[in-house]
C-alpha positions as a LaTeX table, in Angstrom:
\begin{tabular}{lrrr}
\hline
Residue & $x$ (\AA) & $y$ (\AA) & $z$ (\AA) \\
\hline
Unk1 & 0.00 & 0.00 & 0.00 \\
Unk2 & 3.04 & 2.35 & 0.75 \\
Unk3 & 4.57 & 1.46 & $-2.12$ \\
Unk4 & 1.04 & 1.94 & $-4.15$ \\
Unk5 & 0.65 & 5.61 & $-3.00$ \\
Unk6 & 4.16 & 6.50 & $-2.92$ \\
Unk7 & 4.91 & 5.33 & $-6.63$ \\
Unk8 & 1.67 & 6.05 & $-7.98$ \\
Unk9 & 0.81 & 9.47 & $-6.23$ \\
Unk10 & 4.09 & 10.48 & $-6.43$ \\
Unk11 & 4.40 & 9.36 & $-10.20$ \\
Unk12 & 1.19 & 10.94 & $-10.95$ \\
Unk13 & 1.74 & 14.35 & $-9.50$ \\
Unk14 & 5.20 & 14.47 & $-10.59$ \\
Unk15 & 5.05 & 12.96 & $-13.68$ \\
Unk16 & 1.68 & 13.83 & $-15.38$ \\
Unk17 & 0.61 & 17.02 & $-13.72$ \\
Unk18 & 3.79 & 18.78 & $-13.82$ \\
Unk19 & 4.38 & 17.54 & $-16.97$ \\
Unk20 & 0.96 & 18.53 & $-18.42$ \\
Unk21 & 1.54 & 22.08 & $-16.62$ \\
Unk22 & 5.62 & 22.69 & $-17.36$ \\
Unk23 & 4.92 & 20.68 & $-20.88$ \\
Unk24 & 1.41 & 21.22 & $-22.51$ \\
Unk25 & 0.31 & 24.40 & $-20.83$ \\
Unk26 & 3.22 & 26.17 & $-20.78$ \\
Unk27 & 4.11 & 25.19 & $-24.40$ \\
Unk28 & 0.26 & 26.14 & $-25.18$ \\
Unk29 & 0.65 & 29.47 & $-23.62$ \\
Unk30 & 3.86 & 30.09 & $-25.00$ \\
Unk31 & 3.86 & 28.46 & $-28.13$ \\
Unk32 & 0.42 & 28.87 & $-29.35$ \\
Unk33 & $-0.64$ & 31.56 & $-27.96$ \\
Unk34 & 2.64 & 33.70 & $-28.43$ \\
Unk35 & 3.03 & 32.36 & $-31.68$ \\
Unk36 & $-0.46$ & 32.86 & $-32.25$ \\
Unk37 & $-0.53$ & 36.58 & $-31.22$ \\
Unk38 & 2.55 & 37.17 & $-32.26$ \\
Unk39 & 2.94 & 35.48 & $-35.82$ \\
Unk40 & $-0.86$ & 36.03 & $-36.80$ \\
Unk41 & $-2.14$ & 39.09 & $-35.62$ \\
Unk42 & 0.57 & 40.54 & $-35.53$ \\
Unk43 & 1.23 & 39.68 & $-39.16$ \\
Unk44 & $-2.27$ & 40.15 & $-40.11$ \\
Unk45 & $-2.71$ & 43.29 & $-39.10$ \\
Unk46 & 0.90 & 44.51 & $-40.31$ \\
Unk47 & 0.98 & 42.77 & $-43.31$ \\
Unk48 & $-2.19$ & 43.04 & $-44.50$ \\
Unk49 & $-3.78$ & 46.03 & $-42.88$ \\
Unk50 & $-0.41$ & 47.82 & $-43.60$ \\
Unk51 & $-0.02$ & 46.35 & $-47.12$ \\
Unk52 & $-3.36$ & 46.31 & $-48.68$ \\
Unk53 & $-5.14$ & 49.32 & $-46.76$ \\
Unk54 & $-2.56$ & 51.80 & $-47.03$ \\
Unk55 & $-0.10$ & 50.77 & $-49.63$ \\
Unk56 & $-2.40$ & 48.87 & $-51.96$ \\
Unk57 & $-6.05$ & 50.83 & $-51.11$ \\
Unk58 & $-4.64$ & 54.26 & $-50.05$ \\
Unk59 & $-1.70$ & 54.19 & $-53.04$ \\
Unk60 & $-4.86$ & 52.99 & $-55.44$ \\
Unk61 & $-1.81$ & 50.11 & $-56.96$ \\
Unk62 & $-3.66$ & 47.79 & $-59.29$ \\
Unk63 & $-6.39$ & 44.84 & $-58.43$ \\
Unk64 & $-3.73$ & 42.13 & $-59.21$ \\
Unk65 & $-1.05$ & 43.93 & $-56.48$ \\
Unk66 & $-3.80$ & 43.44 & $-53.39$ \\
Unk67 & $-4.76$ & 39.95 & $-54.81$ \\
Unk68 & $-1.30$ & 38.75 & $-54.71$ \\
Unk69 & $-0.18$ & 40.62 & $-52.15$ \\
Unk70 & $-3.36$ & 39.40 & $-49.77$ \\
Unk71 & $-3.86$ & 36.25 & $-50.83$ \\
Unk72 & 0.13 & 35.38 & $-50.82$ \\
Unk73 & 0.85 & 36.70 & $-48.14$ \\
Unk74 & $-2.22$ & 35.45 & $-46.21$ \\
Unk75 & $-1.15$ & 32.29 & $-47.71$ \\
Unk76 & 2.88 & 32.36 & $-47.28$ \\
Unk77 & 2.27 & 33.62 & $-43.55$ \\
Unk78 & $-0.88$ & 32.98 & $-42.03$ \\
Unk79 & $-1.48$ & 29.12 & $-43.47$ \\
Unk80 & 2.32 & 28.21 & $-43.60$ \\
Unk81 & 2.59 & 29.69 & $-40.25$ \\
Unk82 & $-0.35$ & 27.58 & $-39.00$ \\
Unk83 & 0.77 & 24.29 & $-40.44$ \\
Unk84 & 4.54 & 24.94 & $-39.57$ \\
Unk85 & 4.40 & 26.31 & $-36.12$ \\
Unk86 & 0.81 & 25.12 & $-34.48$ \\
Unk87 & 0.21 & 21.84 & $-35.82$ \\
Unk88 & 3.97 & 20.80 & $-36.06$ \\
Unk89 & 4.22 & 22.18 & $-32.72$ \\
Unk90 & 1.11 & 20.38 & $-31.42$ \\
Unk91 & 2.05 & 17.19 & $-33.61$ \\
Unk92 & 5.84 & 17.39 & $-32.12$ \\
Unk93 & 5.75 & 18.65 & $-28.49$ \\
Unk94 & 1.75 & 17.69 & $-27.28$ \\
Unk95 & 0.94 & 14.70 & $-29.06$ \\
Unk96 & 4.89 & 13.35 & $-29.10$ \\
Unk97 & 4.92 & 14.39 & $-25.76$ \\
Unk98 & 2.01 & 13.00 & $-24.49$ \\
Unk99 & 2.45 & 9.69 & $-25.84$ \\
Unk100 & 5.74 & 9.68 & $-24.49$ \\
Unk101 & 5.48 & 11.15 & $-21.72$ \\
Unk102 & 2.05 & 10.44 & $-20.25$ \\
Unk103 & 0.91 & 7.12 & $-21.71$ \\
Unk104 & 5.16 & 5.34 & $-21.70$ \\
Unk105 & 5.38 & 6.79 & $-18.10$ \\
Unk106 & 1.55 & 5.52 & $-17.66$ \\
Unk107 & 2.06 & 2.03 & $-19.16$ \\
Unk108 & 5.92 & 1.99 & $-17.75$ \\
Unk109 & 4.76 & 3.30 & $-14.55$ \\
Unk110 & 1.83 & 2.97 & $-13.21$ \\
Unk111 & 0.84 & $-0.56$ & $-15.27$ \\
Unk112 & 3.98 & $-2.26$ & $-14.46$ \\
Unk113 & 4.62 & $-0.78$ & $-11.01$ \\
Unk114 & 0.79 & $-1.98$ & $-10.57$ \\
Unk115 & 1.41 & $-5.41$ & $-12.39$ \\
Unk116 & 5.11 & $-5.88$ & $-10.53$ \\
Unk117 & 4.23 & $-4.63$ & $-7.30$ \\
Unk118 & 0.65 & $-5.30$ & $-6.40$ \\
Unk119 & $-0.37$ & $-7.86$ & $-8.60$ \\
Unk120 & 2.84 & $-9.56$ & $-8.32$ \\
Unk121 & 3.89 & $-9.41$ & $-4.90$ \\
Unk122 & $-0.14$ & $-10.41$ & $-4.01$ \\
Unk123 & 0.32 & $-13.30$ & $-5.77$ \\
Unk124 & 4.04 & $-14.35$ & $-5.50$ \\
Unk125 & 3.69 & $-13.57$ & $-1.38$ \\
Unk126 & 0.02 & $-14.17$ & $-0.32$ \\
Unk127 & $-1.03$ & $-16.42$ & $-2.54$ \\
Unk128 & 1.84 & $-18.29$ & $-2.98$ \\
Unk129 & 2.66 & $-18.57$ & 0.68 \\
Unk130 & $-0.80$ & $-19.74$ & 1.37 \\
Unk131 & $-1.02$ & $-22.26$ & $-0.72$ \\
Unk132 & 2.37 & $-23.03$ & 0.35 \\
Unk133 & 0.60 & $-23.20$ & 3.97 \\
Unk134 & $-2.56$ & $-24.74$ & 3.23 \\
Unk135 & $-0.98$ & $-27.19$ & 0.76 \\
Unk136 & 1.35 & $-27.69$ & 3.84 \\
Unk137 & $-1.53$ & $-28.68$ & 6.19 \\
Unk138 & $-3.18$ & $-30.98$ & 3.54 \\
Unk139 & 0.06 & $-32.57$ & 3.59 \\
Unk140 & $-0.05$ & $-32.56$ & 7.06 \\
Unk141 & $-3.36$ & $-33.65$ & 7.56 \\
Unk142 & $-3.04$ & $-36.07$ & 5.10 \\
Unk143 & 0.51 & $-37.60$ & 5.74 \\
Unk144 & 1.10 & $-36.81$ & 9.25 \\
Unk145 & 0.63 & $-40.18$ & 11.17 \\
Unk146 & $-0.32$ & $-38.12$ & 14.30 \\
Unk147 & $-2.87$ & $-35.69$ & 12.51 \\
Unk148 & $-4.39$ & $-38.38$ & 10.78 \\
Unk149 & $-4.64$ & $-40.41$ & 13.70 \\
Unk150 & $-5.91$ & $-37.43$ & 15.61 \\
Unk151 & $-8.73$ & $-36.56$ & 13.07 \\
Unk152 & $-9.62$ & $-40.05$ & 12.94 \\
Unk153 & $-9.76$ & $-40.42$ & 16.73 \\
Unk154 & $-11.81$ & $-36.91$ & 16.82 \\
Unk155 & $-14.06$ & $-38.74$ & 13.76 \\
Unk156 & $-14.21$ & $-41.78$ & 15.57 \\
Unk157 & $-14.82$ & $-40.07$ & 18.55 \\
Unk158 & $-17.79$ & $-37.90$ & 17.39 \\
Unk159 & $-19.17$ & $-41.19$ & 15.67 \\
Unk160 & $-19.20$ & $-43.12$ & 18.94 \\
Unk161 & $-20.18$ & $-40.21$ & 20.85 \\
Unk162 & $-22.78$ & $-39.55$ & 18.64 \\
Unk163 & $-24.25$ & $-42.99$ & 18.76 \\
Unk164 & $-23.62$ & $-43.26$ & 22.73 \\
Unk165 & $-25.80$ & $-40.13$ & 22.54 \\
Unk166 & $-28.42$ & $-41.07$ & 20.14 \\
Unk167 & $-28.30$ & $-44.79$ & 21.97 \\
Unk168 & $-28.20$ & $-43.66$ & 25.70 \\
Unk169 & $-31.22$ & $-40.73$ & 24.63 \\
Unk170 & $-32.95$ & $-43.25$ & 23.24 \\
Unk171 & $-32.71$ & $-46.12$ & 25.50 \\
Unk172 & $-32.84$ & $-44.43$ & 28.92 \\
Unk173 & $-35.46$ & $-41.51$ & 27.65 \\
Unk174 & $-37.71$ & $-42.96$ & 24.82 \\
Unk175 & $-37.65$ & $-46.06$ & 25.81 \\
Unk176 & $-37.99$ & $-45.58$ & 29.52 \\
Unk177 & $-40.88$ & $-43.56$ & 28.49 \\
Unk178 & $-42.29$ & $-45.09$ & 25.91 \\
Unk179 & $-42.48$ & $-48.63$ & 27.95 \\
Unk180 & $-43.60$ & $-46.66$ & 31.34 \\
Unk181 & $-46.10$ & $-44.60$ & 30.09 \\
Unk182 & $-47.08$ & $-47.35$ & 27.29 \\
Unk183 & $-47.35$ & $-49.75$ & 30.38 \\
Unk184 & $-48.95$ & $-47.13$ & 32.45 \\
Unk185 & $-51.94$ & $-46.35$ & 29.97 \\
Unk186 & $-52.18$ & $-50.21$ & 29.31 \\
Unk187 & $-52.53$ & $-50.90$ & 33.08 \\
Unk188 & $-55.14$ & $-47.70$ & 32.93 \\
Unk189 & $-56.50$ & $-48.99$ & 30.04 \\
Unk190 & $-57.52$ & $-52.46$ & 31.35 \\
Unk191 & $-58.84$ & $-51.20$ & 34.30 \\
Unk192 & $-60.76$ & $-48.78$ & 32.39 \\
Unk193 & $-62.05$ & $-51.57$ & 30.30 \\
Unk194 & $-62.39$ & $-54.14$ & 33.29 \\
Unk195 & $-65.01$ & $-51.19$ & 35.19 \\
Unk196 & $-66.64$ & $-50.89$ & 31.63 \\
Unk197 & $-67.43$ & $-54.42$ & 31.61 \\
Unk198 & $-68.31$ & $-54.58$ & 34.95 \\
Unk199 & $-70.33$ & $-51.79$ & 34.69 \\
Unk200 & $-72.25$ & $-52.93$ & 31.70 \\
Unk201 & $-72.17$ & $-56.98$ & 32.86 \\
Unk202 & $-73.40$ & $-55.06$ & 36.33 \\
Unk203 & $-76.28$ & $-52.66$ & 34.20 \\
Unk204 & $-77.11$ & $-55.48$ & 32.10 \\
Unk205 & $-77.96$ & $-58.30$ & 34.76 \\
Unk206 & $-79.84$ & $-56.17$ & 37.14 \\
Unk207 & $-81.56$ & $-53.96$ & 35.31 \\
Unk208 & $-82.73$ & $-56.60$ & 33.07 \\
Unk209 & $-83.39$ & $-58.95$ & 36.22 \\
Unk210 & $-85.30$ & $-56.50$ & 37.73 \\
Unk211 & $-87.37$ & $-55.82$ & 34.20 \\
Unk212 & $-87.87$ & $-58.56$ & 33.62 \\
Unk213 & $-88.20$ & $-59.88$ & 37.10 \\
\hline
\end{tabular}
């Protein structure tokens, strides 16, 4: 993480931001815009302003003078001034520069510090060393006499345990209950069903006795 913010950050605000403001703005403002005030206006309005108005318009020289004049020397200056100075400029210091400079320093930089460090180092250290250490206690588990004889005695354990459990639960609760309340409600049962019947033998015999007595 350290190294993340101290090589990116860093990289980013030293690299990219000072060179976008020292390189592209600075070159902008001074190139373009200097060259731009400088080589256009100030060539427009001397060259042509000065040439046509006054020594073409004002001096009344022929139509073909302020055509060639104007047009070749909007053409010679402003257009080969253009092409020459802005878009070589921009092609050769902004673009060149920011390929160079920005993405190389981006892919060089930030990628590969992000690949080597992070990515790398995540998986060469924490990865690797866990699998290293769970690959080591599979081994162990597996191999290791004691381990294995330890999981099987906790397995066997449990298993017996278990069943002790289920068996003891079983026997001394279910059944215990079952048979005692089972034996309970049979006993209650036949005496239930011993006063039925000697209710109803008892109901049957005297009452129809004494009817039909």
């Amino acid at each position: 993480m350290h190294t993340y913010i101290h090589t990116y950050i860093h990289t980013y605000i030293h690299t990219y931001i000072h060179t976008y403001i020292h390189i592209y703005i600075h070159t902008y403002i001074h190139t373009y815009i200097h060259t731009y005030i400088h080589t256009y206006i100030h060539t427009y309005i001397h060259t042509y302003i000065h040439t046509f108005i006054i020594h073409i318009c004002i001096l009344h020289s022929i139509m073909h003078a302020c055509i060639h004049t104007y047009i070749h020397t909007y053409i010679h200056t402003y257009i080969h001034t253009y092409i020459h100075t802005y878009i070589h400029t921009y092609i050769h210091i902004y673009i060149h520069t920011y390929i160079h400079t920005y993405i190389h320093t981006y892919i060089h930089t930030y990628i590969h510090t992000y690949i080597h460090t992070y990515i790398h180092t995540y998986i060469h250290t924490y990865k690797i060393h866990t699998y290293i250490y769970i690959s080591m206690l599979h081994t162990c588990m597996l191999h290791d006499a004691c381990m294995h004889a330890y999981i099987s005695y906790i397995h066997t354990c449990n298993i017996h345990t278990c069943t002790y459990i289920l068996h003891t639960y079983i026997h001394t609760y279910m059944h215990t209950y079952i048979h005692t309340c089972s034996f309970a409600c049979m006993c209650i049962a036949t005496c239930m069903h011993a006063t039925i019947h000697y209710i109803h033998t008892y109901i049957h015999t005297y009452i129809h006795t004494y009817i039909h007595t």
